Coordinates of C-alpha atoms in Angstrom, one line a residue:
M292 CA 25.0 14.6 49.6
K293 CA 26.6 11.9 47.5
S294 CA 29.3 14.5 46.4
D295 CA 30.4 14.8 50.1
T296 CA 32.5 11.7 49.3
V297 CA 34.8 13.9 47.3
K298 CA 34.2 17.3 49.1
T299 CA 33.9 16.9 52.8
G300 CA 36.3 16.0 55.6
M301 CA 40.1 16.1 56.2
Q302 CA 40.6 13.0 54.0
Q303 CA 39.1 14.9 51.1
A304 CA 41.6 17.8 51.3
P305 CA 43.5 16.6 48.2
H306 CA 40.2 16.3 46.4
R307 CA 39.3 19.9 47.3
S308 CA 42.7 21.1 46.1
L309 CA 41.7 19.8 42.7
F310 CA 38.4 21.5 42.8
N311 CA 40.4 24.7 43.7
A312 CA 42.4 24.1 40.5
L313 CA 39.1 24.2 38.6
G314 CA 38.5 27.6 40.0
M315 CA 35.6 26.5 42.2
T316 CA 34.8 28.5 45.3
K317 CA 33.9 27.3 48.8
E318 CA 30.4 28.4 48.2
E319 CA 30.1 26.3 45.0
L320 CA 31.4 23.2 46.8
E321 CA 28.8 23.6 49.5
R322 CA 26.1 23.1 47.0
P323 CA 25.1 19.9 45.3
L324 CA 27.2 19.0 42.3
V325 CA 25.1 18.4 39.2
G326 CA 26.7 16.7 36.2
I327 CA 25.6 18.2 32.8
V328 CA 26.2 15.4 30.3
C329 CA 26.4 17.3 27.0
S330 CA 26.6 15.7 23.6
Y331 CA 27.8 18.8 21.8
N332 CA 30.0 18.5 18.8
E333 CA 30.6 20.1 15.4
I334 CA 29.9 17.1 13.1
V335 CA 26.3 16.2 14.0
P336 CA 23.6 18.7 12.9
G337 CA 21.4 17.7 15.8
H338 CA 24.2 18.5 18.2
M339 CA 25.7 21.7 17.0
N340 CA 23.3 23.8 19.2
L341 CA 23.8 21.7 22.4
D342 CA 26.4 24.2 23.8
K343 CA 23.6 26.7 24.0
I344 CA 21.3 24.2 25.6
A345 CA 24.0 23.3 28.1
D346 CA 24.5 27.0 29.0
A347 CA 20.7 27.3 29.6
V348 CA 20.7 24.2 31.8
K349 CA 23.6 25.4 33.8
M350 CA 21.8 28.7 34.4
G351 CA 18.7 26.8 35.6
V352 CA 20.7 24.6 38.0
A353 CA 22.6 27.6 39.4
M354 CA 19.3 29.5 39.9
A355 CA 17.9 26.6 41.8
G356 CA 20.9 26.3 44.1
G357 CA 23.2 23.7 42.5
T358 CA 26.7 23.8 41.0
P359 CA 26.6 22.6 37.4
V360 CA 29.6 20.8 36.0
M361 CA 29.7 19.8 32.3
F362 CA 31.3 16.7 30.8
P363 CA 30.8 15.3 27.3
A364 CA 29.2 12.3 25.6
I365 CA 30.1 11.3 22.0
A366 CA 27.7 11.2 19.1
V367 CA 27.7 9.8 15.6
C368 CA 25.5 11.3 12.8
D369 CA 23.8 8.3 11.2
G370 CA 23.2 10.2 8.0
I371 CA 26.9 11.0 7.5
A372 CA 27.9 7.5 8.6
M373 CA 25.4 5.9 6.2
G374 CA 26.5 3.5 3.5
H375 CA 30.2 2.9 4.5
I376 CA 32.2 1.5 7.4
G377 CA 31.1 4.3 9.6
M378 CA 27.6 2.8 9.9
K379 CA 29.1 -0.1 11.8
Y380 CA 30.0 2.4 14.5
S381 CA 26.5 3.8 14.9
L382 CA 24.6 1.4 17.2
V383 CA 27.7 0.4 19.0
T384 CA 28.1 3.9 20.4
R385 CA 24.9 3.4 22.5
D386 CA 26.9 1.3 24.8
L387 CA 30.0 3.5 24.7
I388 CA 27.8 6.4 25.7
A389 CA 26.2 4.5 28.6
D390 CA 29.5 3.1 29.8
S391 CA 31.4 6.4 29.7
T392 CA 28.6 8.3 31.4
E393 CA 28.4 5.7 34.1
A394 CA 32.2 6.0 34.6
M395 CA 32.2 9.8 34.7
A396 CA 29.2 10.1 37.0
L397 CA 30.4 7.5 39.6
A398 CA 34.0 8.4 39.5
H399 CA 33.2 12.0 40.4
Q400 CA 30.2 11.3 42.7
F401 CA 27.7 13.7 41.2
D402 CA 24.5 14.3 43.2
A403 CA 22.3 14.7 40.1
L404 CA 22.5 14.7 36.3
V405 CA 21.0 16.5 33.4
M406 CA 21.4 14.6 30.2
I407 CA 21.6 16.6 26.9
P408 CA 21.4 14.2 24.0
N409 CA 19.6 14.6 20.6
C410 CA 20.4 12.0 18.0
D411 CA 19.8 8.3 17.6
K412 CA 22.1 6.5 20.1
N413 CA 22.6 9.3 22.6
V414 CA 19.1 9.3 23.9
P415 CA 18.9 5.5 24.6
G416 CA 22.5 5.4 25.7
L417 CA 22.0 8.1 28.3
L418 CA 18.7 6.6 29.4
M419 CA 20.6 3.3 30.0
A420 CA 23.2 5.2 32.0
A421 CA 20.6 7.1 34.0
A422 CA 19.0 3.7 35.1
R423 CA 22.5 2.4 36.1
I424 CA 23.6 5.5 38.0
N425 CA 20.2 6.2 39.6
V426 CA 20.7 9.7 40.9
P427 CA 18.0 12.3 40.2
T428 CA 18.2 12.9 36.4
V429 CA 16.3 14.9 33.8
F430 CA 16.6 14.9 30.0
V431 CA 16.5 17.9 27.7
S432 CA 17.3 17.3 24.1
G433 CA 18.5 19.7 21.4
G434 CA 15.2 19.5 19.5
P435 CA 14.1 18.5 16.0
M436 CA 15.1 20.3 12.7
L437 CA 12.5 22.3 10.8
A438 CA 11.3 20.6 7.6
G439 CA 12.8 21.6 4.3
H440 CA 10.8 23.1 1.5
V441 CA 11.3 22.0 -2.1
K442 CA 9.0 23.0 -5.0
G443 CA 6.3 24.1 -2.6
H444 CA 6.3 20.9 -0.4
K445 CA 7.8 20.2 3.0
T446 CA 10.5 17.6 2.8
S447 CA 13.2 16.0 5.0
L448 CA 16.3 13.8 4.9
S449 CA 14.4 10.7 3.7
S450 CA 13.4 12.5 0.6
M451 CA 17.0 13.4 0.0
F452 CA 18.1 9.7 0.1
E453 CA 15.2 8.8 -2.2
A454 CA 16.2 11.5 -4.6
V455 CA 19.4 9.7 -5.3
G456 CA 17.4 6.6 -6.2
S457 CA 15.2 8.7 -8.5
Y458 CA 18.2 10.1 -10.2
A459 CA 19.5 6.5 -10.8
A460 CA 16.1 5.7 -12.3
G461 CA 16.2 8.6 -14.6
T462 CA 13.2 10.3 -13.1
M463 CA 15.1 13.2 -11.5
T464 CA 17.7 15.5 -12.9
E465 CA 21.0 16.4 -11.3
E466 CA 19.7 19.9 -10.9
D467 CA 16.6 18.5 -9.0
V468 CA 18.9 16.5 -6.7
C469 CA 21.0 19.6 -6.1
E470 CA 17.9 21.5 -5.1
F471 CA 17.0 18.8 -2.5
E472 CA 20.6 18.8 -1.3
N473 CA 20.4 22.5 -0.5
K474 CA 17.0 22.6 1.0
A475 CA 16.1 19.3 2.6
C476 CA 17.9 20.0 5.9
P477 CA 17.5 23.8 6.5
T478 CA 18.4 24.1 10.3
C479 CA 20.2 22.5 13.1
G480 CA 18.4 19.8 15.0
S481 CA 17.5 16.1 14.7
C482 CA 16.2 15.3 11.2
S483 CA 12.6 16.5 10.9
G484 CA 10.6 13.3 10.5
M485 CA 9.6 10.6 13.0
Y486 CA 13.0 9.0 12.6
T487 CA 14.9 7.3 15.4
A488 CA 16.2 10.4 17.2
N489 CA 12.8 12.1 17.4
S490 CA 11.2 8.8 18.2
M491 CA 13.4 8.3 21.3
N492 CA 13.2 12.0 22.3
C493 CA 9.4 11.7 22.2
L494 CA 9.5 8.5 24.2
T495 CA 11.7 10.2 26.8
E496 CA 8.6 12.4 27.5
V497 CA 6.4 9.2 27.7
L498 CA 8.9 7.5 30.0
G499 CA 8.6 10.5 32.3
M500 CA 12.3 11.4 32.0
G501 CA 11.8 14.7 30.1
L502 CA 9.6 17.7 30.5
K503 CA 6.7 18.5 28.2
G504 CA 7.8 19.5 24.7
N505 CA 11.2 17.8 25.0
G506 CA 10.5 15.6 22.0
T507 CA 8.9 18.2 19.7
I508 CA 9.9 21.8 20.3
P509 CA 12.1 22.7 17.3
A510 CA 15.8 23.2 17.9
V511 CA 15.8 26.8 16.6
Y512 CA 12.9 28.0 18.9
S513 CA 13.9 30.0 21.9
E514 CA 11.2 28.1 23.7
R515 CA 13.8 25.2 23.8
L516 CA 16.2 27.4 25.8
R517 CA 13.5 28.1 28.3
L518 CA 12.8 24.4 28.5
A519 CA 16.5 23.8 29.2
K520 CA 16.5 26.3 32.0
H521 CA 13.4 24.7 33.5
A522 CA 15.1 21.3 33.2
G523 CA 18.0 22.6 35.2
M524 CA 15.7 23.9 37.9
Q525 CA 13.6 20.7 37.9
V526 CA 16.6 18.4 38.6
M527 CA 17.2 20.4 41.8
E528 CA 13.6 19.8 42.8
M529 CA 14.0 16.1 42.1
L530 CA 17.2 16.1 44.3
R531 CA 15.3 17.7 47.1
R532 CA 12.5 15.1 46.8
N533 CA 14.9 12.2 46.0
I534 CA 13.1 11.2 42.8
R535 CA 15.3 8.9 40.9
P536 CA 15.3 7.3 37.4
R537 CA 14.3 3.8 38.7
D538 CA 11.3 5.4 40.5
I539 CA 10.3 6.7 37.0
M540 CA 11.5 4.1 34.5
T541 CA 9.4 1.2 35.8
K542 CA 7.9 -1.7 33.8
E543 CA 4.7 0.2 33.5
A544 CA 6.6 3.2 32.1
I545 CA 8.2 1.0 29.5
L546 CA 4.8 -0.3 28.5
N547 CA 3.5 3.3 28.2
A548 CA 6.5 4.0 25.9
L549 CA 5.7 1.1 23.7
T550 CA 2.0 2.1 23.6
V551 CA 2.8 5.7 22.5
D552 CA 5.3 4.3 20.1
M553 CA 2.5 2.5 18.4
A554 CA 0.3 5.6 18.2
L555 CA 3.1 7.8 16.9
G556 CA 4.4 5.3 14.3
C557 CA 8.0 5.5 15.7
S558 CA 11.2 4.1 14.2
T559 CA 11.8 0.3 14.3
N560 CA 14.9 1.2 16.2
S561 CA 12.8 1.8 19.2
M562 CA 12.4 -2.0 19.3
L563 CA 16.2 -2.2 19.9
H564 CA 16.4 0.6 22.4
L565 CA 13.3 0.0 24.6
P566 CA 14.5 -3.6 25.4
A567 CA 18.0 -2.3 26.2
I568 CA 16.6 0.3 28.6
A569 CA 14.3 -2.3 30.1
H570 CA 17.4 -4.6 30.5
E571 CA 19.0 -1.9 32.7
I572 CA 16.0 -1.8 35.1
G573 CA 15.9 -5.6 35.3
M574 CA 12.8 -6.0 33.1
D575 CA 12.6 -9.0 30.8
F576 CA 11.4 -7.4 27.6
E577 CA 10.1 -9.8 25.0
I578 CA 9.6 -8.1 21.7
D579 CA 6.3 -10.0 21.4
F580 CA 4.9 -7.4 23.8
A581 CA 4.7 -5.2 20.8
N582 CA 1.9 -7.2 19.1
G583 CA -0.3 -7.4 22.2
I584 CA 0.0 -3.7 22.6
S585 CA -0.4 -3.0 18.9
E586 CA -3.7 -5.0 18.8
K587 CA -5.3 -2.5 21.2
T588 CA -3.5 0.7 20.3
P589 CA -4.6 2.7 17.3
N590 CA -2.1 4.5 15.1
L591 CA -2.8 8.2 15.3
C592 CA 0.1 9.9 13.5
H593 CA 1.6 9.6 10.1
L594 CA 4.7 11.7 10.3
A595 CA 7.4 11.5 7.7
P596 CA 8.4 9.1 6.2
A597 CA 5.0 7.5 6.7
G598 CA 3.1 10.7 5.8
P599 CA 3.3 14.4 4.9
T600 CA 3.6 15.9 8.4
Y601 CA 6.7 16.7 10.4
M602 CA 7.9 17.2 14.0
E603 CA 7.0 20.9 13.9
D604 CA 3.5 20.0 13.0
L605 CA 3.2 17.5 15.9
N606 CA 4.5 20.3 18.2
E607 CA 1.9 22.7 17.0
A608 CA -0.8 20.1 17.4
G609 CA -0.1 19.6 21.1
G610 CA 2.9 17.4 21.1
V611 CA 3.4 14.1 22.8
Y612 CA 1.1 14.9 25.7
A613 CA -1.8 15.5 23.4
V614 CA -1.2 12.0 21.8
M615 CA -1.1 10.5 25.3
N616 CA -4.3 12.3 26.3
E617 CA -6.0 10.8 23.2
L618 CA -4.8 7.3 24.2
N619 CA -6.0 7.8 27.7
K620 CA -9.5 8.3 26.5
K621 CA -9.6 4.6 26.1
G622 CA -7.5 3.8 29.2
L623 CA -4.5 2.6 27.3
L624 CA -1.9 4.2 29.6
H625 CA -0.6 3.5 33.1
T626 CA -1.4 7.0 34.4
E627 CA -0.1 6.4 38.0
C628 CA 3.6 6.4 36.8
M629 CA 5.9 9.0 38.4
T630 CA 7.7 11.6 36.2
V631 CA 10.5 14.1 36.5
T632 CA 7.8 16.8 37.2
G633 CA 7.1 15.2 40.5
K634 CA 3.6 14.5 39.2
T635 CA 2.1 11.4 37.7
V636 CA 1.6 10.8 34.0
G637 CA -2.2 11.3 34.5
E638 CA -1.6 14.7 36.1
N639 CA 0.8 15.8 33.4
I640 CA -1.4 15.0 30.4
K641 CA -4.7 16.2 31.9
D642 CA -6.2 18.9 29.7
C643 CA -3.5 18.6 27.0
I644 CA -5.9 18.9 24.0
N645 CA -5.4 17.8 20.4
K646 CA -5.2 21.1 18.4
N647 CA -5.0 19.6 15.0
P648 CA -6.9 16.3 14.2
E649 CA -5.2 16.2 10.8
V650 CA -1.8 15.7 12.5
I651 CA -3.0 13.8 15.5
R652 CA -6.0 11.7 14.6
P653 CA -8.7 11.5 17.3
I654 CA -8.8 8.2 19.1
D655 CA -12.2 7.4 17.4
N656 CA -10.8 8.2 13.9
P657 CA -7.3 6.6 13.7
Y658 CA -5.3 5.8 10.6
S659 CA -5.6 2.2 11.7
Q660 CA -7.0 0.3 14.7
T661 CA -3.6 -1.3 15.2
G662 CA -0.2 0.3 16.1
G663 CA 2.6 1.5 13.9
L664 CA 5.0 -1.5 14.5
A665 CA 4.6 -5.2 14.2
V666 CA 6.7 -8.2 15.2
L667 CA 6.7 -11.0 12.6
K668 CA 7.7 -14.6 13.3
G669 CA 7.9 -17.8 11.3
N670 CA 10.4 -20.2 10.0
L671 CA 12.5 -17.4 8.6
A672 CA 12.5 -15.5 11.9
P673 CA 11.9 -17.9 14.8
D674 CA 12.9 -15.3 17.4
G675 CA 11.1 -12.4 15.6
S676 CA 11.6 -9.5 13.2
V677 CA 10.3 -6.0 13.1
V678 CA 8.4 -3.9 10.5
K679 CA 7.1 -0.3 10.7
R680 CA 3.6 -1.3 9.6
S681 CA 2.4 2.3 9.4
A682 CA 4.9 3.0 6.6
V683 CA 3.9 0.0 4.5
V684 CA 1.5 0.6 1.6
E685 CA -1.7 -1.5 1.6
E686 CA -0.7 -3.7 -1.4
M687 CA 2.5 -4.8 0.4
M688 CA 0.8 -5.9 3.7
V689 CA 0.6 -9.4 2.2
H690 CA 3.3 -10.3 -0.3
E691 CA 5.2 -13.3 -1.6
G692 CA 8.0 -13.4 -4.1
P693 CA 11.4 -14.8 -5.0
A694 CA 14.3 -14.1 -2.8
R695 CA 17.1 -12.0 -4.2
V696 CA 20.0 -12.8 -1.8
F697 CA 22.9 -10.6 -0.9
D698 CA 25.6 -11.0 1.7
C699 CA 26.3 -7.3 1.9
E700 CA 24.6 -4.0 1.4
E701 CA 26.9 -2.8 -1.4
D702 CA 25.9 -5.7 -3.7
A703 CA 22.2 -5.1 -3.0
I704 CA 22.4 -1.4 -3.9
A705 CA 24.3 -2.2 -7.1
A706 CA 21.6 -4.7 -8.1
I707 CA 18.8 -2.3 -7.3
K708 CA 20.3 0.7 -9.1
G709 CA 21.4 -1.6 -12.0
G710 CA 17.8 -2.5 -12.7
K711 CA 18.3 -6.2 -11.7
I712 CA 15.5 -6.0 -9.0
V713 CA 12.1 -6.2 -10.5
E714 CA 8.5 -6.0 -9.2
G715 CA 7.6 -8.8 -6.8
D716 CA 11.1 -9.5 -5.6
V717 CA 12.1 -9.9 -2.0
V718 CA 15.6 -8.5 -1.4
V719 CA 17.4 -10.3 1.4
I720 CA 20.5 -8.6 2.9
R721 CA 22.2 -10.8 5.5
Y722 CA 25.3 -11.1 7.6
V723 CA 24.7 -7.5 8.7
G724 CA 23.3 -8.2 12.2
P725 CA 24.8 -7.2 15.6
K726 CA 27.5 -9.8 15.3
G727 CA 27.7 -10.2 11.5
G728 CA 27.9 -6.5 10.7
P729 CA 29.4 -6.1 13.2
G730 CA 27.2 -3.4 14.7
M731 CA 23.9 -4.0 12.9
P732 CA 24.2 -1.2 10.3
E733 CA 21.1 0.6 8.9
M734 CA 19.9 -0.2 5.5
L735 CA 18.6 3.2 4.5
N736 CA 20.5 3.3 1.2
P737 CA 18.8 0.1 -0.1
T738 CA 15.3 1.1 1.0
S739 CA 15.8 4.6 -0.4
A740 CA 17.0 3.1 -3.7
I741 CA 14.0 0.8 -3.9
A742 CA 11.6 3.8 -3.3
G743 CA 13.6 6.1 -5.7
M744 CA 13.4 3.4 -8.4
G745 CA 9.7 3.3 -8.1
L746 CA 9.6 -0.1 -6.6
G747 CA 8.4 0.8 -3.1
S748 CA 4.9 -0.7 -3.6
S749 CA 6.1 -3.9 -5.2
V750 CA 9.5 -5.0 -3.6
A751 CA 10.1 -6.0 0.0
L752 CA 13.4 -5.9 1.8
I753 CA 14.4 -8.3 4.6
T754 CA 17.5 -8.1 6.7
D755 CA 19.1 -9.2 10.0
G756 CA 20.4 -5.6 10.1
R757 CA 18.2 -2.7 10.9
F758 CA 16.6 0.3 9.2
S759 CA 16.8 4.0 9.7
G760 CA 13.7 5.7 10.9
A761 CA 13.7 7.4 7.5
S762 CA 13.1 4.0 5.8
R763 CA 9.6 3.2 4.5
G764 CA 7.9 0.4 2.7
A765 CA 7.9 -3.3 3.4
S766 CA 11.2 -3.2 5.2
I767 CA 11.6 -6.0 7.7
G768 CA 14.6 -5.9 10.0
H769 CA 16.1 -7.4 13.1
V770 CA 15.5 -10.9 11.7
S771 CA 16.6 -13.2 14.5
P772 CA 18.6 -15.3 14.9
E773 CA 20.9 -13.5 12.6
A774 CA 22.9 -15.1 9.7
A775 CA 26.2 -14.9 11.6
V776 CA 25.0 -17.4 14.2
G777 CA 23.4 -19.7 11.7
G778 CA 19.8 -18.3 11.8
P779 CA 17.4 -19.4 9.0
I780 CA 18.1 -16.2 7.0
A781 CA 21.6 -17.7 6.4
L782 CA 20.0 -20.6 4.7
V783 CA 17.9 -18.7 2.1
E784 CA 18.9 -19.4 -1.5
E785 CA 18.3 -17.3 -4.6
G786 CA 14.7 -17.8 -5.9
D787 CA 13.3 -19.3 -2.7
I788 CA 9.7 -18.0 -2.2
I789 CA 9.3 -15.8 0.8
K790 CA 5.9 -15.1 2.2
I791 CA 5.2 -11.9 4.2
N792 CA 1.8 -11.5 6.0
I793 CA 1.9 -8.4 8.2
P794 CA -1.7 -8.6 9.4
A795 CA -1.1 -12.3 10.3
L796 CA 2.3 -11.4 11.9
T797 CA 4.2 -14.0 9.9
L798 CA 7.4 -14.2 7.9
E799 CA 8.0 -17.6 6.2
I800 CA 10.2 -19.2 3.6
D801 CA 8.4 -21.7 1.4
V802 CA 11.0 -24.4 1.9
S803 CA 10.4 -27.7 3.8
E804 CA 11.9 -28.4 7.2
E805 CA 13.8 -31.3 5.7
E806 CA 15.4 -29.1 3.1
L807 CA 16.3 -26.4 5.7
A808 CA 17.8 -29.1 7.9
K809 CA 20.0 -30.2 5.0
R810 CA 21.1 -26.6 4.3
K811 CA 21.8 -26.1 8.0
A812 CA 24.1 -29.2 8.1
K813 CA 26.2 -27.8 5.3
W814 CA 26.3 -24.2 6.7
E815 CA 29.6 -23.1 8.2
P816 CA 30.3 -19.9 10.2
R817 CA 32.0 -17.1 8.4
Q818 CA 35.2 -15.6 9.6
P819 CA 34.7 -12.3 11.4
K820 CA 34.9 -9.3 9.1
I821 CA 36.7 -7.3 11.8
T822 CA 39.1 -8.9 14.3
T823 CA 40.6 -5.9 16.1
G824 CA 39.5 -2.9 18.1
Y825 CA 36.1 -2.0 19.6
L826 CA 34.0 -3.6 16.9
A827 CA 35.7 -7.0 17.5
R828 CA 35.0 -6.7 21.3
Y829 CA 31.5 -5.6 20.6
A830 CA 30.8 -8.6 18.3
S831 CA 32.1 -11.0 20.9
M832 CA 29.7 -9.6 23.6
V833 CA 26.5 -8.5 21.7
T834 CA 23.3 -10.4 21.8
S835 CA 20.6 -10.8 19.1
G836 CA 18.5 -8.0 17.7
N837 CA 15.3 -9.4 19.4
R838 CA 17.0 -8.8 22.8
G839 CA 17.8 -5.2 22.0
A840 CA 21.4 -6.0 21.0
V841 CA 22.5 -5.6 24.6
L842 CA 26.0 -6.6 25.7
E843 CA 26.7 -9.6 27.8
I844 CA 30.0 -11.1 29.0
P845 CA 30.6 -14.4 27.1
R846 CA 30.3 -17.4 29.3

């Protein structure tokens, strides 16, 4: 066992004395040590139940003959961090989580791991760590929140943000907003639509790193506690069979995840996290992969914010495996991939039927023949940009209009709520990329303000930052290269005509190459917004959004 390094032999007598100080018995030390990486805290609604999940996992590990040992991972609530300096700290925690988990797991020589994440950066951060550490590992999340109910309709956090915009537009009263405030988020769990957290938890199932239902069983269901116990048991079976993350997270598994991403209509943030996970297994992930897969992958689900269904509905309809089984009817998946169950993808999804064709469209009756995400390129985004195509209304699929340019989120929001943005405009928010932010903050407040002001079907938003999974509309993010390194988005001037053609996968600025060259010659880098602490170190090492904003040592 790997843990023998810290448990066995005379040289390890001092180590054993420290295990004795923990209250561990000789019998416990004779068993495999299983690290339980728990993201529990009391500030993130999606994590407030993870102590119970961890207890269930520990029970499962112990029942199967292991010794569970818990240690923590941090988590940021993107909703609470939204719209202020806290949002700069959201994406950057992905690497802190991966690094700290790697440090803890290798410093203490665990034989196996169970990862217990739930919200946005914890899932990809722990997947990255799992690939690095490469001991038998299984994931079990805290589960999604149940949908809220307001005035007879299901609702979620995205409606809450849009309600603020509606209030600014005068179409909603303070009492209406208060009702949303008290009913939009009714339980613990990751917010109830197909936002980033739920996207990544679903894709953990697809990657083969989580058991069936990990992405969809609601947080408040006792079924999730049973799932957690089974996860604890299963990691011991993986240890016996020596099934490791790099046996599971292969190139083919990553392509499966991207395929199911298209069918589910996942958050655009998956186009940051999948490349980062791929980077850890040595796979060169070009975001252009998305368009080739999208061309042949139908969009089968319209969960919030794209449509009126929620994670609880997807769970009742058969969950992720039912979606995968629909896709497999046209041979769109690599079914030979190994999973944490010890079985292949094909074996896992066999006979997982679609129980509700209104929630999961049958493969021959999709919402669209192409997938939920698209990568746009052109002279405004030579290295690419990302849009959640499934959340764009038909009239905005092709759009051109004058640029309204802002160098920070706050100025853009003030203009939107002040009535200065009108139908046809293209709002550009720049210098908010991985380096420029720093930390590539989400632009949920501006997109929600646009929707709330009734401009969602007539105004586009383009940024070198990113979007919450709760954003909808013609919201184009990850524009690369970013403004902070002199990308073309830094050269856009007020009134320039921007042309968006999502079906043609293009994003262009109607300015000649000669004029862009003149502007480029005059452009000067801006002084960093933050020069101390973790954000400064992050900005010095982070790569572009089209590469997943992974960290590299400057050369």
